Coordinates of C-alpha atoms in Angstrom, one line a residue:
M146 CA -33.1 -38.3 -3.3
T147 CA -32.1 -38.5 0.2
L148 CA -30.5 -35.9 2.3
H149 CA -27.3 -38.1 2.6
Q150 CA -27.2 -38.3 -1.1
K151 CA -27.7 -34.6 -1.6
H152 CA -24.7 -33.9 0.6
G153 CA -22.7 -36.4 -1.1
L154 CA -23.4 -34.8 -4.5
R155 CA -22.7 -31.4 -3.1
L156 CA -19.5 -32.6 -1.8
A157 CA -18.5 -34.1 -5.1
L158 CA -19.3 -31.0 -6.9
I159 CA -17.0 -28.9 -4.6
I160 CA -14.2 -31.5 -4.9
I161 CA -14.4 -31.0 -8.8
A162 CA -14.7 -27.4 -8.6
T163 CA -11.7 -27.3 -6.2
T164 CA -9.6 -29.5 -8.8
L165 CA -10.6 -27.2 -11.7
F166 CA -9.2 -24.4 -9.4
F167 CA -6.0 -26.4 -9.1
I168 CA -5.8 -27.0 -12.7
A169 CA -6.6 -23.1 -13.4
N170 CA -3.6 -22.4 -11.2
I171 CA -1.4 -24.6 -13.3
Q172 CA -2.6 -22.7 -16.4
R173 CA -2.1 -19.2 -14.8
V174 CA 1.4 -19.9 -13.6
A175 CA 3.0 -22.0 -16.2
I176 CA 2.2 -19.6 -19.0
P177 CA 4.3 -17.8 -20.0
G178 CA 6.6 -18.1 -16.8
A179 CA 7.6 -21.7 -17.0
I180 CA 8.0 -21.8 -20.7
F181 CA 8.9 -18.0 -21.6
D182 CA 12.1 -19.0 -23.6
L183 CA 10.3 -21.8 -25.6
L184 CA 7.2 -19.5 -26.5
Q185 CA 9.6 -16.7 -27.3
G186 CA 11.8 -19.1 -29.6
D187 CA 8.8 -20.9 -31.3
F188 CA 6.9 -17.6 -31.9
N189 CA 9.9 -15.2 -32.7
A190 CA 8.3 -12.9 -30.2
D191 CA 10.0 -10.1 -27.9
A192 CA 9.3 -10.0 -24.1
S193 CA 6.3 -7.6 -24.2
K194 CA 4.4 -10.1 -26.4
I195 CA 5.2 -13.0 -24.5
T196 CA 4.5 -11.3 -21.2
F197 CA 1.1 -10.3 -22.7
L198 CA 0.0 -13.9 -22.5
G199 CA -0.2 -13.5 -18.7
A200 CA -1.7 -10.1 -19.0
I201 CA -4.6 -10.9 -21.1
F202 CA -5.5 -14.0 -18.8
C203 CA -5.3 -11.8 -15.8
Y204 CA -7.4 -8.8 -17.5
I205 CA -10.1 -11.0 -18.7
Y206 CA -10.1 -12.9 -15.1
A207 CA -10.3 -9.5 -13.4
F208 CA -13.1 -8.0 -15.4
T209 CA -14.9 -11.3 -15.3
Q210 CA -14.9 -11.3 -11.4
L211 CA -17.3 -8.1 -11.6
I212 CA -19.9 -10.1 -13.6
V213 CA -19.3 -13.5 -11.5
G214 CA -19.8 -11.8 -8.0
P215 CA -23.4 -10.7 -8.7
L216 CA -24.1 -13.8 -10.5
V217 CA -22.9 -15.8 -7.7
D218 CA -24.8 -13.9 -5.2
K219 CA -28.1 -14.3 -7.1
F220 CA -27.9 -17.9 -8.7
G221 CA -25.3 -19.7 -6.5
G222 CA -21.9 -21.0 -7.2
F223 CA -22.8 -24.3 -8.8
R224 CA -24.8 -22.7 -11.6
V225 CA -22.0 -20.2 -12.5
M226 CA -19.3 -22.8 -12.2
A227 CA -21.3 -25.1 -14.9
L228 CA -20.8 -22.6 -17.7
G229 CA -17.1 -21.4 -16.5
G230 CA -15.9 -25.1 -16.4
I231 CA -16.9 -25.7 -20.3
I232 CA -15.5 -22.4 -21.4
F233 CA -12.2 -23.1 -19.4
A234 CA -11.9 -26.6 -20.9
I235 CA -12.4 -25.2 -24.4
G236 CA -9.6 -22.6 -23.9
S237 CA -7.3 -25.2 -22.5
I238 CA -7.5 -27.3 -25.7
I239 CA -7.2 -24.3 -28.1
F240 CA -4.0 -23.1 -26.5
P241 CA -1.7 -25.8 -27.6
H242 CA -3.4 -26.2 -31.2
S243 CA -2.6 -22.5 -32.0
E244 CA -0.1 -21.7 -34.6
H245 CA 0.0 -18.0 -34.3
L246 CA 0.0 -15.6 -31.2
I247 CA -3.5 -14.4 -32.0
G248 CA -4.6 -17.9 -31.4
L249 CA -2.8 -17.9 -28.2
Y250 CA -4.3 -14.7 -27.0
F251 CA -7.8 -15.8 -27.8
S252 CA -7.4 -19.2 -25.8
R253 CA -6.0 -17.3 -22.9
A254 CA -9.0 -15.1 -22.7
L255 CA -11.2 -18.1 -22.6
L256 CA -9.0 -19.6 -20.0
G257 CA -9.3 -16.4 -17.8
F258 CA -13.2 -16.1 -18.3
G259 CA -13.8 -19.7 -17.2
A260 CA -11.0 -19.6 -14.5
A261 CA -12.8 -16.5 -12.9
T262 CA -15.8 -18.6 -12.0
F263 CA -14.1 -21.2 -10.1
Y264 CA -12.9 -19.3 -7.0
L265 CA -15.8 -17.2 -6.3
S266 CA -18.4 -20.0 -7.0
T267 CA -16.6 -22.7 -4.5
I268 CA -16.3 -20.1 -1.9
R269 CA -19.8 -19.1 -2.0
E270 CA -21.1 -22.8 -1.6
V271 CA -18.6 -23.3 1.1
K272 CA -19.8 -20.3 3.1
K273 CA -23.1 -21.5 3.3
Y274 CA -22.1 -24.4 5.5
A275 CA -19.0 -23.3 7.2
K276 CA -19.4 -21.4 10.5
D277 CA -17.9 -18.0 10.7
K278 CA -15.0 -18.9 13.1
N279 CA -14.0 -21.6 10.6
F280 CA -14.6 -19.9 7.5
S281 CA -11.3 -18.3 6.9
L282 CA -9.5 -21.8 7.6
A283 CA -11.9 -23.5 5.2
V284 CA -11.2 -20.9 2.5
S285 CA -7.4 -21.5 3.3
Y286 CA -7.8 -25.3 2.6
I287 CA -9.3 -24.6 -0.7
L288 CA -6.5 -22.1 -1.5
F289 CA -4.0 -24.6 -0.5
I290 CA -5.3 -27.1 -3.0
G291 CA -5.7 -24.5 -5.8
Y292 CA -2.4 -22.8 -5.2
S293 CA -0.6 -26.1 -5.2
G294 CA -1.1 -25.9 -8.8
G295 CA 1.6 -23.5 -9.1
I296 CA 3.9 -26.1 -7.6
F297 CA 3.2 -28.5 -10.6
A298 CA 3.3 -25.4 -12.9
N299 CA 7.1 -25.0 -12.6
A300 CA 9.7 -27.9 -11.9
P301 CA 7.2 -30.7 -12.9
F302 CA 5.8 -29.0 -15.9
V303 CA 9.1 -28.1 -17.2
A304 CA 10.2 -31.7 -16.8
C305 CA 7.2 -32.8 -18.5
T306 CA 7.8 -30.4 -21.4
N307 CA 11.4 -31.5 -21.6
Q308 CA 10.0 -35.0 -22.3
I309 CA 7.2 -34.6 -24.7
G310 CA 7.2 -30.8 -25.6
W311 CA 4.9 -28.0 -24.3
R312 CA 2.1 -28.5 -26.7
N313 CA 1.7 -32.3 -26.0
S314 CA 2.0 -31.5 -22.1
L315 CA -0.7 -28.7 -22.5
Y316 CA -3.0 -31.1 -24.7
L317 CA -2.8 -33.5 -21.7
L318 CA -3.9 -31.1 -19.3
G319 CA -6.7 -29.8 -21.6
F320 CA -8.1 -33.1 -22.1
L321 CA -8.0 -33.8 -18.2
T322 CA -9.9 -30.5 -17.9
L323 CA -12.6 -31.4 -20.5
A324 CA -13.1 -34.8 -18.6
L325 CA -13.7 -33.0 -15.4
A326 CA -15.9 -30.3 -16.8
L327 CA -18.2 -33.0 -18.2
A328 CA -18.3 -34.9 -15.1
Y329 CA -19.3 -31.7 -13.2
L330 CA -22.2 -31.2 -15.5
I331 CA -23.6 -34.7 -15.1
L332 CA -23.4 -34.4 -11.3
F333 CA -24.8 -30.9 -11.7
A334 CA -28.0 -32.2 -13.7
I335 CA -28.5 -34.9 -11.0
F336 CA -28.1 -32.5 -8.0
K337 CA -30.5 -29.7 -9.5
P338 CA -29.6 -26.9 -7.2
I339 CA -32.6 -24.8 -6.3
H340 CA -31.1 -21.7 -4.8
I341 CA -31.9 -18.4 -6.5
E342 CA -31.6 -15.2 -4.4
K343 CA -34.6 -13.2 -5.6
K344 CA -33.8 -10.6 -3.3
V345 CA -30.5 -9.9 -4.9
P346 CA -31.3 -7.9 -8.2
F347 CA -29.0 -7.1 -11.0
S348 CA -27.8 -3.5 -10.5
F349 CA -24.8 -1.4 -9.7
A350 CA -26.2 -0.7 -6.2
P351 CA -23.9 -3.5 -4.6
F352 CA -20.8 -2.0 -6.3
K353 CA -21.7 1.5 -5.1
E354 CA -22.4 0.4 -1.7
V355 CA -19.0 -1.7 -1.6
L356 CA -16.8 0.9 -3.1
S357 CA -18.3 3.9 -1.0
N358 CA -16.8 2.1 2.1
K359 CA -13.3 3.5 2.5
E360 CA -12.3 0.5 4.8
N361 CA -13.0 -1.7 1.7
L362 CA -10.8 0.5 -0.4
Y363 CA -8.0 0.3 1.9
L364 CA -8.2 -3.5 1.7
Y365 CA -8.3 -3.5 -2.0
S366 CA -5.4 -1.1 -2.4
F367 CA -3.2 -3.0 0.0
G368 CA -4.1 -6.3 -1.4
A369 CA -3.7 -5.4 -5.1
C370 CA -0.1 -4.3 -4.5
N371 CA 0.6 -7.2 -2.2
Y372 CA -0.6 -10.1 -4.5
G373 CA 0.6 -8.2 -7.6
L374 CA 4.2 -8.1 -6.5
Y375 CA 4.2 -11.7 -5.6
Y376 CA 2.2 -13.2 -8.4
V377 CA 3.9 -11.3 -11.4
L378 CA 7.1 -13.0 -10.1
Q379 CA 5.5 -16.4 -10.0
T380 CA 3.6 -16.2 -13.2
V381 CA 5.5 -13.9 -15.7
I382 CA 9.0 -12.9 -14.9
G383 CA 10.5 -14.6 -11.8
K384 CA 11.9 -17.7 -13.7
K385 CA 13.3 -15.6 -16.5
F386 CA 14.9 -13.1 -13.9
L387 CA 16.5 -16.1 -12.1
E388 CA 17.9 -17.4 -15.5
D389 CA 19.2 -14.0 -16.6
F390 CA 20.5 -12.3 -13.6
G391 CA 20.7 -15.1 -11.0
N392 CA 22.5 -17.3 -13.2
F393 CA 20.4 -20.2 -12.6
D394 CA 19.8 -23.0 -15.2
V395 CA 16.3 -23.6 -16.4
N396 CA 15.6 -26.7 -14.2
N397 CA 16.7 -25.0 -10.9
A398 CA 14.9 -21.8 -11.7
A399 CA 11.8 -23.9 -12.2
L400 CA 12.7 -25.5 -9.0
I401 CA 12.8 -22.2 -7.1
L402 CA 9.4 -21.2 -8.6
S403 CA 7.8 -24.5 -7.5
L404 CA 9.2 -23.9 -4.0
M405 CA 7.8 -20.5 -4.2
A406 CA 4.4 -22.2 -4.9
I407 CA 4.8 -24.7 -2.1
I408 CA 5.3 -21.8 0.4
S409 CA 2.4 -19.9 -0.9
A410 CA 0.1 -22.9 -0.7
F411 CA 0.9 -23.5 2.9
A412 CA 1.1 -19.7 3.8
G413 CA -2.6 -19.1 3.5
T414 CA -3.5 -21.7 6.0
I415 CA -0.6 -20.8 8.4
T416 CA -1.6 -17.0 8.1
A417 CA -5.3 -17.9 8.7
F418 CA -4.4 -20.0 11.7
I419 CA -2.3 -17.3 13.2
S420 CA -5.1 -14.8 12.9
K421 CA -7.6 -17.3 14.5
K422 CA -5.2 -17.5 17.5
L423 CA -5.0 -13.7 17.6
N424 CA -8.9 -13.8 18.1
N425 CA -9.1 -13.0 14.2
K426 CA -7.0 -9.9 14.4
R427 CA -5.8 -9.0 10.9
A428 CA -4.5 -5.5 11.0
I429 CA -1.1 -6.5 12.6
I430 CA -0.6 -9.2 10.0
F431 CA -1.2 -6.6 7.1
K432 CA 1.1 -4.2 8.6
T433 CA 4.0 -6.7 9.0
F434 CA 3.3 -8.2 5.7
G435 CA 3.8 -4.5 4.2
I436 CA 7.0 -4.1 5.7
L437 CA 8.3 -7.4 4.7
S438 CA 7.2 -6.7 1.0
F439 CA 9.2 -3.2 1.4
L440 CA 12.4 -5.1 2.5
S441 CA 12.3 -7.8 0.0
T442 CA 11.9 -5.5 -3.1
L443 CA 14.6 -3.1 -1.7
S444 CA 16.9 -5.9 -1.4
I445 CA 16.7 -7.1 -4.8
T446 CA 16.7 -3.6 -6.2
L447 CA 20.1 -3.2 -4.4
F448 CA 21.4 -6.6 -5.8
L449 CA 20.7 -5.2 -9.3
A450 CA 22.0 -1.5 -8.7
F451 CA 25.2 -2.9 -7.4
D452 CA 25.5 -5.8 -9.7
I453 CA 25.5 -8.5 -7.1
H454 CA 24.9 -11.9 -8.6
S455 CA 24.0 -13.9 -5.5
K456 CA 22.0 -16.9 -5.0
I457 CA 20.4 -15.2 -2.0
I458 CA 18.0 -13.7 -4.5
A459 CA 16.2 -17.2 -4.4
L460 CA 15.8 -16.9 -0.6
I461 CA 14.4 -13.4 -1.0
F462 CA 12.0 -14.6 -3.6
C463 CA 10.4 -16.8 -0.5
I464 CA 9.3 -13.5 1.2
P465 CA 6.7 -12.5 -1.4
S466 CA 5.6 -16.1 -1.8
Y467 CA 4.6 -16.3 1.8
I468 CA 3.1 -12.8 2.2
G469 CA 1.2 -12.8 -1.1
S470 CA -1.2 -15.5 0.3
I471 CA -3.5 -13.2 2.3
S472 CA -6.8 -14.1 0.6
P473 CA -8.1 -16.0 3.5
I474 CA -7.9 -13.1 6.0
L475 CA -8.8 -10.6 3.2
I476 CA -11.9 -12.5 2.5
L477 CA -12.9 -12.6 6.2
A478 CA -12.2 -9.0 6.7
L479 CA -14.6 -8.1 3.6
H480 CA -17.2 -10.5 5.0
T481 CA -16.8 -8.7 8.5
I482 CA -17.3 -5.1 7.2
N483 CA -20.0 -6.0 4.4
R484 CA -23.4 -7.3 4.4
Y485 CA -23.9 -11.0 3.5
E486 CA -26.0 -10.3 0.6
I487 CA -23.2 -8.4 -1.3
C488 CA -20.3 -10.3 0.2
S489 CA -19.5 -12.1 -3.2
T490 CA -19.6 -8.8 -4.8
A491 CA -17.2 -7.4 -2.5
V492 CA -14.8 -10.3 -2.9
S493 CA -15.1 -10.3 -6.6
I494 CA -13.8 -6.6 -6.5
Q495 CA -10.9 -7.9 -4.5
N496 CA -10.1 -10.4 -7.1
F497 CA -10.7 -7.6 -9.9
S498 CA -7.9 -5.5 -8.1
F499 CA -5.7 -8.5 -7.7
F500 CA -5.5 -9.5 -11.3
T501 CA -5.7 -6.2 -12.7
M502 CA -2.7 -5.4 -11.0
V503 CA -0.9 -8.5 -12.0
G504 CA -2.0 -7.9 -15.7
I505 CA -0.8 -4.3 -15.5
L506 CA 2.6 -5.2 -14.0
G507 CA 3.0 -8.1 -16.3
M508 CA 2.4 -6.0 -19.4
V509 CA 4.5 -2.9 -18.0
S510 CA 7.4 -5.4 -16.9
G511 CA 7.6 -6.7 -20.5
M512 CA 7.8 -3.2 -21.9
L513 CA 10.6 -2.2 -19.4
M514 CA 12.4 -5.1 -20.2
N515 CA 12.7 -3.9 -23.9
V516 CA 13.8 -0.5 -23.0
F517 CA 17.3 -1.8 -23.1
E518 CA 18.2 -4.1 -26.0
P519 CA 18.6 -7.8 -24.8
I520 CA 21.7 -10.1 -25.6
E521 CA 21.1 -13.1 -27.7
K522 CA 22.8 -16.2 -26.5
N523 CA 22.2 -19.6 -28.3
G524 CA 19.1 -18.3 -29.7
I525 CA 17.8 -17.1 -26.3
L526 CA 17.1 -13.5 -25.5
V527 CA 18.8 -12.6 -22.3
Y528 CA 18.0 -9.1 -20.5
Q529 CA 20.5 -7.3 -18.6
N530 CA 20.8 -5.6 -15.4
N531 CA 19.3 -2.2 -16.5
S532 CA 16.1 -3.8 -17.7
Y533 CA 15.6 -5.6 -14.5
L534 CA 16.5 -2.6 -12.6
L535 CA 13.7 -0.6 -14.0
V536 CA 11.0 -3.4 -13.2
F537 CA 12.2 -4.0 -9.6
G538 CA 12.4 -0.2 -9.2
L539 CA 8.6 0.1 -10.1
F540 CA 8.1 -2.9 -7.7
F541 CA 9.9 -0.9 -4.8
V542 CA 7.5 2.1 -5.4
L543 CA 4.4 -0.3 -5.1
S544 CA 5.7 -1.8 -1.9
L545 CA 5.9 1.8 -0.4
I546 CA 2.3 2.2 -1.5
Q547 CA 1.4 -1.3 0.1
V548 CA 3.0 -0.1 3.5
Y549 CA 0.9 3.1 3.4
F550 CA -2.3 1.2 3.0
G551 CA -1.3 -1.6 5.4
F552 CA -1.1 1.0 8.1
K553 CA -4.5 2.4 7.3
I554 CA -6.4 -0.8 7.9
V555 CA -7.8 -1.4 11.3
D556 CA -9.8 -4.6 12.7
K557 CA -13.6 -4.2 12.8
E558 CA -16.3 -6.2 14.4
K559 CA -18.7 -8.1 12.1
C560 CA -21.3 -5.8 10.6

């Protein structure tokens, strides 16, 4: 095989991996957020059981990161992706086939496990060939494509479910995923990657080294609060909140969530570009984002406290959509302060903190929504101000924590 053919196969594998990352974001965002009421009606379940569909995906995704990081460091991204793609495809087909909640939960666990391999694996393979000065931009392009899945997971997905139902919509997505996973395996078999990092043993030492660095801990704490506050709106309760409190109809609420995803997709690239123009300064961006998060959660909490049903809430939702896309500069920061040999482990812990926070917030939000009895309207459970005030009161407290850690972060030169 010529070098040119090798590069072509490598590019094809990265393209398929990025496409699977795109589909993973559709799965992650659409369920339960986009079809919250449909699932609640079909399975006769309360809010806590439906929000757990998002939580279990995030929990499995988060804990799998801790396994995937060392595996990617040792075996390379392409090998790890080969396994993850098939598991993800199986979960994609099981979900719409399930008739009981237990089947939905099991399939979401498979989806979370498989999806956990896409991001780190792709980033690792890109890191081999991207120069440091262009790395955060390269990551932002991958994130742009991946997070664009959130655009399709709302308004377009809701329109599709209106036409053919949520099960058939997810069957189509599942079989497309299976086709891509099989194509990846075929190209992988032809490519035959040879990289195995023998110097990277399986041990807890990399985790200990990463977690003993307080600068890593500041980044993880800030990032978890930042991402958690955005993503729980995007994937779990945002659409339901806009319908219940904002008085948006289902299609307009879905359109707003798609707009949030568009903003998020572009935000990572814009923020990475701004950071590059600031000579890769990141601390000022983290501080600014922390303050904006505080102001946005405070605003919505006040709207709820004073029972102000304003469409301005839709504009406020755009703030966490933008500031939640900080992964490119967080990854660059982690690559700056950690040795190359443990960088995937460092990033895996970051992702663990991200999605553990989303899982916890999603589950706790469902529990808080059930503290006050919802009102049933036309077979749909509508949650009142008091329920959402508890949820956004929690978000407000987390935004204060985010500000605190944002001001702890300082810029460092590459180690």
